[in-house]
Coordinates of N, CA, C and O in Angstrom, one line a residue:
M133 N 85.4 153.5 173.8 CA 84.9 152.2 174.2 C 85.7 151.1 173.5 O 86.0 151.2 172.3
K134 N 86.0 150.1 174.2 CA 86.8 149.0 173.7 C 85.9 148.1 172.8 O 84.8 147.9 173.0
N135 N 86.6 147.6 171.7 CA 85.9 146.7 170.8 C 86.1 145.3 171.4 O 87.3 144.9 171.7
Y136 N 85.1 144.5 171.5 CA 85.1 143.2 172.0 C 84.9 142.2 170.9 O 84.1 142.4 170.0
K137 N 85.5 141.0 171.0 CA 85.3 140.0 170.0 C 84.0 139.2 170.2 O 83.4 138.8 169.3
Y138 N 83.5 139.2 171.5 CA 82.3 138.5 171.8 C 81.4 139.4 172.6 O 81.9 140.3 173.3
D139 N 80.1 139.1 172.6 CA 79.2 139.8 173.5 C 79.4 139.4 174.9 O 79.2 140.2 175.8
I140 N 79.6 138.1 175.1 CA 79.7 137.6 176.5 C 80.8 136.4 176.5 O 80.9 135.7 175.6
S141 N 81.5 136.4 177.6 CA 82.4 135.3 177.9 C 81.9 134.5 179.1 O 81.6 135.1 180.1
V142 N 81.7 133.2 178.9 CA 81.3 132.4 180.0 C 82.6 131.7 180.5 O 83.3 131.0 179.8
V143 N 82.9 131.9 181.8 CA 84.0 131.3 182.5 C 83.6 130.2 183.3 O 82.8 130.4 184.3
M144 N 84.1 129.0 183.0 CA 83.7 127.8 183.7 C 84.9 127.1 184.3 O 85.7 126.4 183.6
P145 N 85.1 127.2 185.6 CA 86.2 126.4 186.3 C 85.7 124.9 186.3 O 84.5 124.7 186.6
V146 N 86.6 124.0 186.1 CA 86.2 122.6 186.1 C 87.2 121.8 187.0 O 88.4 121.9 186.8
Y147 N 86.6 121.2 188.0 CA 87.4 120.3 188.9 C 86.6 119.1 189.2 O 85.6 119.1 189.8
N148 N 87.1 117.9 188.8 CA 86.5 116.6 189.0 C 85.0 116.7 188.8 O 84.2 116.3 189.6
A149 N 84.6 117.1 187.6 CA 83.2 117.3 187.2 C 82.8 116.5 186.1 O 81.9 116.8 185.3
A150 N 83.4 115.3 185.9 CA 83.1 114.4 184.8 C 81.6 114.1 184.7 O 81.0 113.9 183.6
E151 N 80.9 114.0 185.9 CA 79.5 113.6 185.9 C 78.6 114.7 185.5 O 77.4 114.5 185.1
T152 N 79.0 116.0 185.6 CA 78.1 117.1 185.4 C 78.5 118.1 184.3 O 77.7 118.8 183.8
V153 N 79.8 118.1 183.9 CA 80.2 119.2 183.0 C 79.6 119.2 181.6 O 79.4 120.3 181.1
E154 N 79.3 118.0 181.1 CA 78.7 118.1 179.8 C 77.3 118.7 179.8 O 76.9 119.4 178.8
E155 N 76.5 118.5 180.8 CA 75.2 119.2 180.9 C 75.4 120.7 181.0 O 74.7 121.4 180.4
S156 N 76.4 121.1 181.7 CA 76.7 122.6 181.9 C 77.1 123.1 180.5 O 76.6 124.2 180.1
I157 N 78.0 122.4 179.8 CA 78.4 122.9 178.5 C 77.2 122.9 177.5 O 77.0 123.9 176.8
Q158 N 76.3 121.9 177.6 CA 75.2 121.9 176.7 C 74.2 123.1 177.0 O 73.6 123.6 176.1
S159 N 74.2 123.5 178.2 CA 73.3 124.6 178.5 C 73.8 125.9 177.9 O 73.0 126.8 177.6
I160 N 75.1 126.0 177.6 CA 75.7 127.1 176.9 C 75.4 126.9 175.4 O 75.0 127.9 174.7
L161 N 75.7 125.8 174.9 CA 75.5 125.5 173.5 C 74.1 125.6 173.0 O 73.8 125.8 171.8
N162 N 73.1 125.4 173.9 CA 71.7 125.5 173.6 C 71.1 126.9 173.7 O 69.9 127.0 173.6
Q163 N 71.9 127.9 173.9 CA 71.4 129.2 174.1 C 70.7 129.7 172.8 O 71.2 129.4 171.7
K164 N 69.6 130.5 173.0 CA 68.9 131.1 171.9 C 69.6 132.4 171.6 O 68.9 133.5 171.7
Y165 N 70.8 132.4 171.3 CA 71.7 133.6 171.1 C 72.7 133.2 170.1 O 73.1 132.0 170.0
D166 N 73.2 134.1 169.3 CA 74.2 133.8 168.2 C 75.4 133.2 168.9 O 76.1 133.8 169.7
K167 N 75.7 131.9 168.5 CA 76.8 131.2 169.1 C 78.1 131.9 168.8 O 79.1 131.7 169.6
N168 N 78.2 132.6 167.7 CA 79.5 133.3 167.4 C 79.7 134.5 168.3 O 80.8 135.1 168.2
K169 N 78.8 134.8 169.1 CA 78.9 136.0 170.0 C 79.1 135.6 171.4 O 79.2 136.4 172.3
I170 N 79.3 134.2 171.6 CA 79.5 133.7 173.0 C 80.8 133.0 173.0 O 81.1 132.1 172.2
Q171 N 81.7 133.4 173.9 CA 82.9 132.7 174.2 C 82.8 131.8 175.4 O 82.3 132.3 176.4
L172 N 83.2 130.6 175.3 CA 83.1 129.7 176.5 C 84.6 129.4 176.8 O 85.3 128.9 176.0
I173 N 85.0 129.7 178.1 CA 86.3 129.4 178.5 C 86.2 128.4 179.7 O 85.6 128.7 180.7
M174 N 86.7 127.2 179.5 CA 86.7 126.2 180.5 C 88.1 125.9 181.0 O 89.0 125.7 180.2
I175 N 88.3 126.0 182.3 CA 89.6 125.9 182.9 C 89.7 124.7 183.7 O 89.0 124.7 184.8
N176 N 90.4 123.7 183.3 CA 90.5 122.4 184.1 C 91.5 122.7 185.2 O 92.7 123.0 185.0
D177 N 91.1 122.6 186.5 CA 91.9 123.0 187.6 C 92.5 121.7 188.3 O 92.3 121.4 189.4
G178 N 93.3 120.9 187.4 CA 94.0 119.8 188.0 C 93.1 118.6 188.3 O 93.3 117.9 189.3
S179 N 92.0 118.4 187.6 CA 91.0 117.3 187.8 C 91.8 116.0 187.8 O 92.7 115.8 187.0
K180 N 91.3 115.1 188.7 CA 91.9 113.8 188.8 C 91.0 112.7 188.1 O 91.4 111.6 187.9
D181 N 89.8 113.1 187.6 CA 88.9 112.3 186.8 C 89.1 112.6 185.3 O 90.1 113.2 185.0
N182 N 88.2 112.2 184.5 CA 88.4 112.5 183.1 C 87.7 113.8 182.6 O 87.3 113.9 181.4
S183 N 87.6 114.7 183.5 CA 87.0 116.0 183.1 C 87.7 116.7 181.9 O 87.1 117.2 181.0
L184 N 89.0 116.7 181.9 CA 89.8 117.3 180.9 C 89.5 116.7 179.5 O 89.3 117.4 178.5
E185 N 89.4 115.4 179.4 CA 89.1 114.7 178.2 C 87.7 115.1 177.7 O 87.5 115.3 176.5
I186 N 86.8 115.2 178.6 CA 85.4 115.6 178.2 C 85.4 117.0 177.6 O 84.8 117.2 176.6
I187 N 86.0 117.9 178.3 CA 85.9 119.3 177.9 C 86.7 119.6 176.6 O 86.4 120.4 175.8
K188 N 87.8 118.8 176.4 CA 88.6 118.9 175.2 C 87.8 118.6 173.9 O 88.1 119.1 172.8
K189 N 86.8 117.7 174.1 CA 85.9 117.4 172.9 C 85.2 118.6 172.4 O 84.8 118.5 171.2
Y190 N 85.0 119.6 173.2 CA 84.2 120.8 172.7 C 85.1 121.9 172.2 O 84.5 122.9 171.8
E191 N 86.4 121.8 172.3 CA 87.3 122.9 171.9 C 87.1 123.2 170.5 O 87.2 122.4 169.6
E192 N 86.8 124.5 170.2 CA 86.8 125.0 168.8 C 87.0 126.5 168.9 O 87.5 127.0 169.9
K193 N 86.7 127.2 167.8 CA 87.2 128.6 167.7 C 86.7 129.5 168.8 O 87.4 130.3 169.3
N194 N 85.5 129.4 169.3 CA 85.0 130.3 170.4 C 84.9 129.5 171.7 O 84.3 130.0 172.7
I195 N 85.5 128.3 171.8 CA 85.5 127.5 173.0 C 86.9 127.2 173.4 O 87.6 126.5 172.6
L196 N 87.4 127.8 174.4 CA 88.8 127.7 174.9 C 88.9 126.7 176.0 O 88.1 126.8 177.0
V197 N 89.8 125.8 176.0 CA 90.1 124.9 177.1 C 91.5 125.1 177.6 O 92.4 125.1 176.8
I198 N 91.6 125.3 178.9 CA 92.9 125.6 179.5 C 93.0 124.5 180.6 O 92.1 124.2 181.3
D199 N 94.2 123.9 180.6 CA 94.6 122.9 181.6 C 95.7 123.4 182.5 O 96.7 124.0 182.0
K200 N 95.5 123.3 183.8 CA 96.5 123.8 184.7 C 96.5 123.0 186.0 O 95.6 122.2 186.2
E201 N 97.6 123.1 186.8 CA 97.6 122.5 188.0 C 96.6 123.1 189.0 O 96.2 124.2 188.9
N202 N 96.2 122.3 189.9 CA 95.1 122.7 190.9 C 95.7 123.9 191.7 O 96.7 123.8 192.3
S203 N 94.9 125.0 191.7 CA 95.2 126.1 192.5 C 94.0 126.8 193.1 O 94.1 127.9 193.7
G204 N 92.8 126.2 193.0 CA 91.6 126.7 193.6 C 90.7 127.5 192.6 O 91.2 128.0 191.6
V205 N 89.5 127.6 193.0 CA 88.5 128.2 192.1 C 88.7 129.7 191.8 O 88.5 130.2 190.7
S206 N 89.2 130.5 192.8 CA 89.5 131.9 192.6 C 90.5 132.1 191.6 O 90.4 133.0 190.7
D207 N 91.7 131.4 191.7 CA 92.7 131.6 190.7 C 92.3 131.1 189.4 O 92.6 131.8 188.3
T208 N 91.5 130.1 189.3 CA 91.0 129.5 188.1 C 90.0 130.6 187.4 O 90.2 130.8 186.2
R209 N 89.2 131.2 188.1 CA 88.3 132.2 187.6 C 89.1 133.4 187.1 O 88.8 134.0 186.0
N210 N 90.1 133.8 187.8 CA 91.0 134.9 187.4 C 91.7 134.6 186.1 O 91.8 135.5 185.2
I211 N 92.1 133.4 185.9 CA 92.7 133.0 184.6 C 91.7 133.1 183.5 O 91.9 133.6 182.4
G212 N 90.4 132.7 183.7 CA 89.3 132.9 182.8 C 89.1 134.3 182.5 O 88.9 134.7 181.3
L213 N 89.1 135.2 183.5 CA 89.0 136.6 183.2 C 90.1 137.2 182.3 O 89.8 138.0 181.4
D214 N 91.3 136.7 182.6 CA 92.4 137.2 181.8 C 92.3 136.8 180.3 O 92.7 137.5 179.4
K215 N 91.7 135.6 180.0 CA 91.5 135.1 178.7 C 90.3 135.6 178.0 O 90.1 135.4 176.8
S216 N 89.4 136.2 178.7 CA 88.1 136.6 178.2 C 88.2 137.7 177.2 O 89.0 138.6 177.3
E217 N 87.4 137.6 176.1 CA 87.3 138.6 175.1 C 85.9 139.1 174.9 O 85.6 139.6 173.9
G218 N 85.1 138.9 175.9 CA 83.7 139.3 175.8 C 83.4 140.6 176.5 O 84.1 141.0 177.5
K219 N 82.4 141.3 176.1 CA 82.0 142.5 176.7 C 81.5 142.3 178.1 O 81.7 143.1 179.0
Y220 N 80.8 141.2 178.3 CA 80.3 140.8 179.6 C 80.9 139.5 180.1 O 81.3 138.7 179.2
I221 N 80.9 139.2 181.4 CA 81.4 138.0 181.9 C 80.3 137.2 182.6 O 79.5 137.9 183.4
L222 N 80.1 135.9 182.4 CA 79.2 135.1 183.1 C 80.0 134.0 183.7 O 80.7 133.2 183.0
F223 N 80.0 133.8 185.1 CA 80.6 132.7 185.7 C 79.6 131.6 185.8 O 78.5 131.8 186.3
L224 N 80.0 130.4 185.4 CA 79.1 129.2 185.5 C 79.9 128.1 186.0 O 80.9 127.7 185.4
D225 N 79.5 127.5 187.1 CA 80.2 126.4 187.7 C 79.9 125.1 186.8 O 78.9 125.1 186.2
S226 N 80.8 124.2 186.9 CA 80.7 123.0 186.0 C 79.6 122.0 186.4 O 79.4 121.0 185.8
D227 N 78.9 122.3 187.5 CA 77.8 121.5 187.9 C 76.5 122.3 187.9 O 75.5 121.9 188.4
D228 N 76.5 123.5 187.2 CA 75.3 124.3 187.0 C 74.9 124.4 185.6 O 75.7 124.2 184.7
T229 N 73.7 124.7 185.4 CA 73.2 124.9 184.0 C 72.4 126.2 184.0 O 71.9 126.7 185.1
I230 N 72.2 126.8 182.8 CA 71.3 128.0 182.7 C 70.2 127.7 181.6 O 70.4 126.8 180.8
S231 N 69.1 128.4 181.7 CA 68.1 128.2 180.8 C 68.5 128.7 179.4 O 69.4 129.5 179.3
D232 N 67.8 128.2 178.4 CA 68.1 128.5 177.0 C 68.1 130.0 176.6 O 68.7 130.4 175.6
D233 N 67.3 130.8 177.4 CA 67.2 132.2 177.1 C 68.0 133.1 178.0 O 67.8 134.3 178.0
T234 N 68.8 132.5 178.8 CA 69.6 133.3 179.8 C 70.4 134.4 179.1 O 70.3 135.6 179.4
I235 N 71.3 134.0 178.2 CA 72.2 135.0 177.6 C 71.4 136.0 176.7 O 71.7 137.2 176.7
S236 N 70.3 135.5 176.0 CA 69.5 136.4 175.2 C 68.8 137.4 176.1 O 68.3 138.5 175.5
S237 N 68.7 137.2 177.3 CA 68.0 138.2 178.2 C 69.0 139.1 178.9 O 68.7 140.2 179.1
I238 N 70.2 138.5 179.3 CA 71.1 139.4 180.1 C 71.9 140.3 179.2 O 72.2 141.4 179.7
V239 N 72.3 139.9 178.0 CA 73.1 140.8 177.2 C 72.3 142.1 176.8 O 72.8 143.2 177.1
P240 N 71.1 142.0 176.3 CA 70.3 143.3 176.1 C 70.1 144.1 177.4 O 70.1 145.3 177.3
F241 N 69.8 143.4 178.5 CA 69.6 144.1 179.7 C 70.8 144.9 180.1 O 70.7 146.1 180.4
F242 N 72.0 144.3 180.0 CA 73.2 145.1 180.3 C 73.5 146.1 179.3 O 74.0 147.2 179.6
D243 N 73.2 145.9 178.0 CA 73.4 146.9 177.0 C 72.5 148.1 177.3 O 73.0 149.3 177.1
E244 N 71.3 147.9 177.8 CA 70.4 149.0 178.1 C 70.8 149.7 179.4 O 70.6 150.9 179.5
H245 N 71.3 149.0 180.4 CA 71.5 149.5 181.7 C 73.0 149.5 182.1 O 73.3 149.4 183.3
Y246 N 73.9 149.6 181.1 CA 75.3 149.4 181.3 C 75.9 150.4 182.4 O 76.8 150.0 183.1
D247 N 75.3 151.5 182.5 CA 75.8 152.5 183.4 C 75.1 152.5 184.8 O 75.4 153.3 185.6
E248 N 74.2 151.6 184.9 CA 73.4 151.5 186.2 C 73.6 150.2 187.0 O 73.4 150.2 188.2
I249 N 74.1 149.1 186.3 CA 74.1 147.8 186.9 C 75.5 147.2 186.7 O 76.1 147.3 185.7
D250 N 76.0 146.6 187.8 CA 77.3 146.0 187.8 C 77.2 144.4 187.9 O 78.1 143.7 187.5
L251 N 76.1 144.0 188.5 CA 76.0 142.5 188.8 C 74.5 142.1 188.7 O 73.6 142.9 189.2
V252 N 74.3 141.0 188.2 CA 73.0 140.4 188.1 C 73.1 139.0 188.7 O 74.0 138.2 188.3
S253 N 72.1 138.6 189.5 CA 72.1 137.3 190.1 C 70.8 136.6 189.6 O 69.8 137.2 189.5
Y254 N 71.0 135.3 189.3 CA 69.8 134.5 188.9 C 69.4 133.6 190.0 O 70.2 133.1 190.8
K255 N 68.1 133.3 190.0 CA 67.5 132.4 191.0 C 68.0 131.0 190.7 O 68.0 130.5 189.5
I256 N 68.4 130.3 191.7 CA 68.8 128.9 191.6 C 67.6 128.0 191.8 O 66.9 128.1 192.8
I257 N 67.4 127.1 190.8 CA 66.3 126.1 190.9 C 66.9 124.7 191.0 O 67.7 124.3 190.1
P258 N 66.7 124.0 192.1 CA 67.3 122.7 192.3 C 66.7 121.7 191.4 O 65.7 121.8 190.9

């Protein structure tokens, strides 16, 4: 079994999300889970607003910021996958948030059912 640096990598494509991205980032930073076990990868996909400046404010040891020319969300997510060092992957759009206990509930769930489950979907609440 591979050794992972993090329990989970959160991959967040960012495109012209200046109005929403900080709330999305905060939903990761507010997790009731050891922050040293969460990797956040934010990929700026050629934003024309100040999204890149906003996400760069958060860059630190377990928060990676990548800037690239616009190529679409699928390519952007694939870059995030390539850079991920987590045992599990969580895709989070830059205009979405998760509850404070999301990661603390899904990591143990996957640890317990790793050989039975490939995908978990969460209910979207407007």
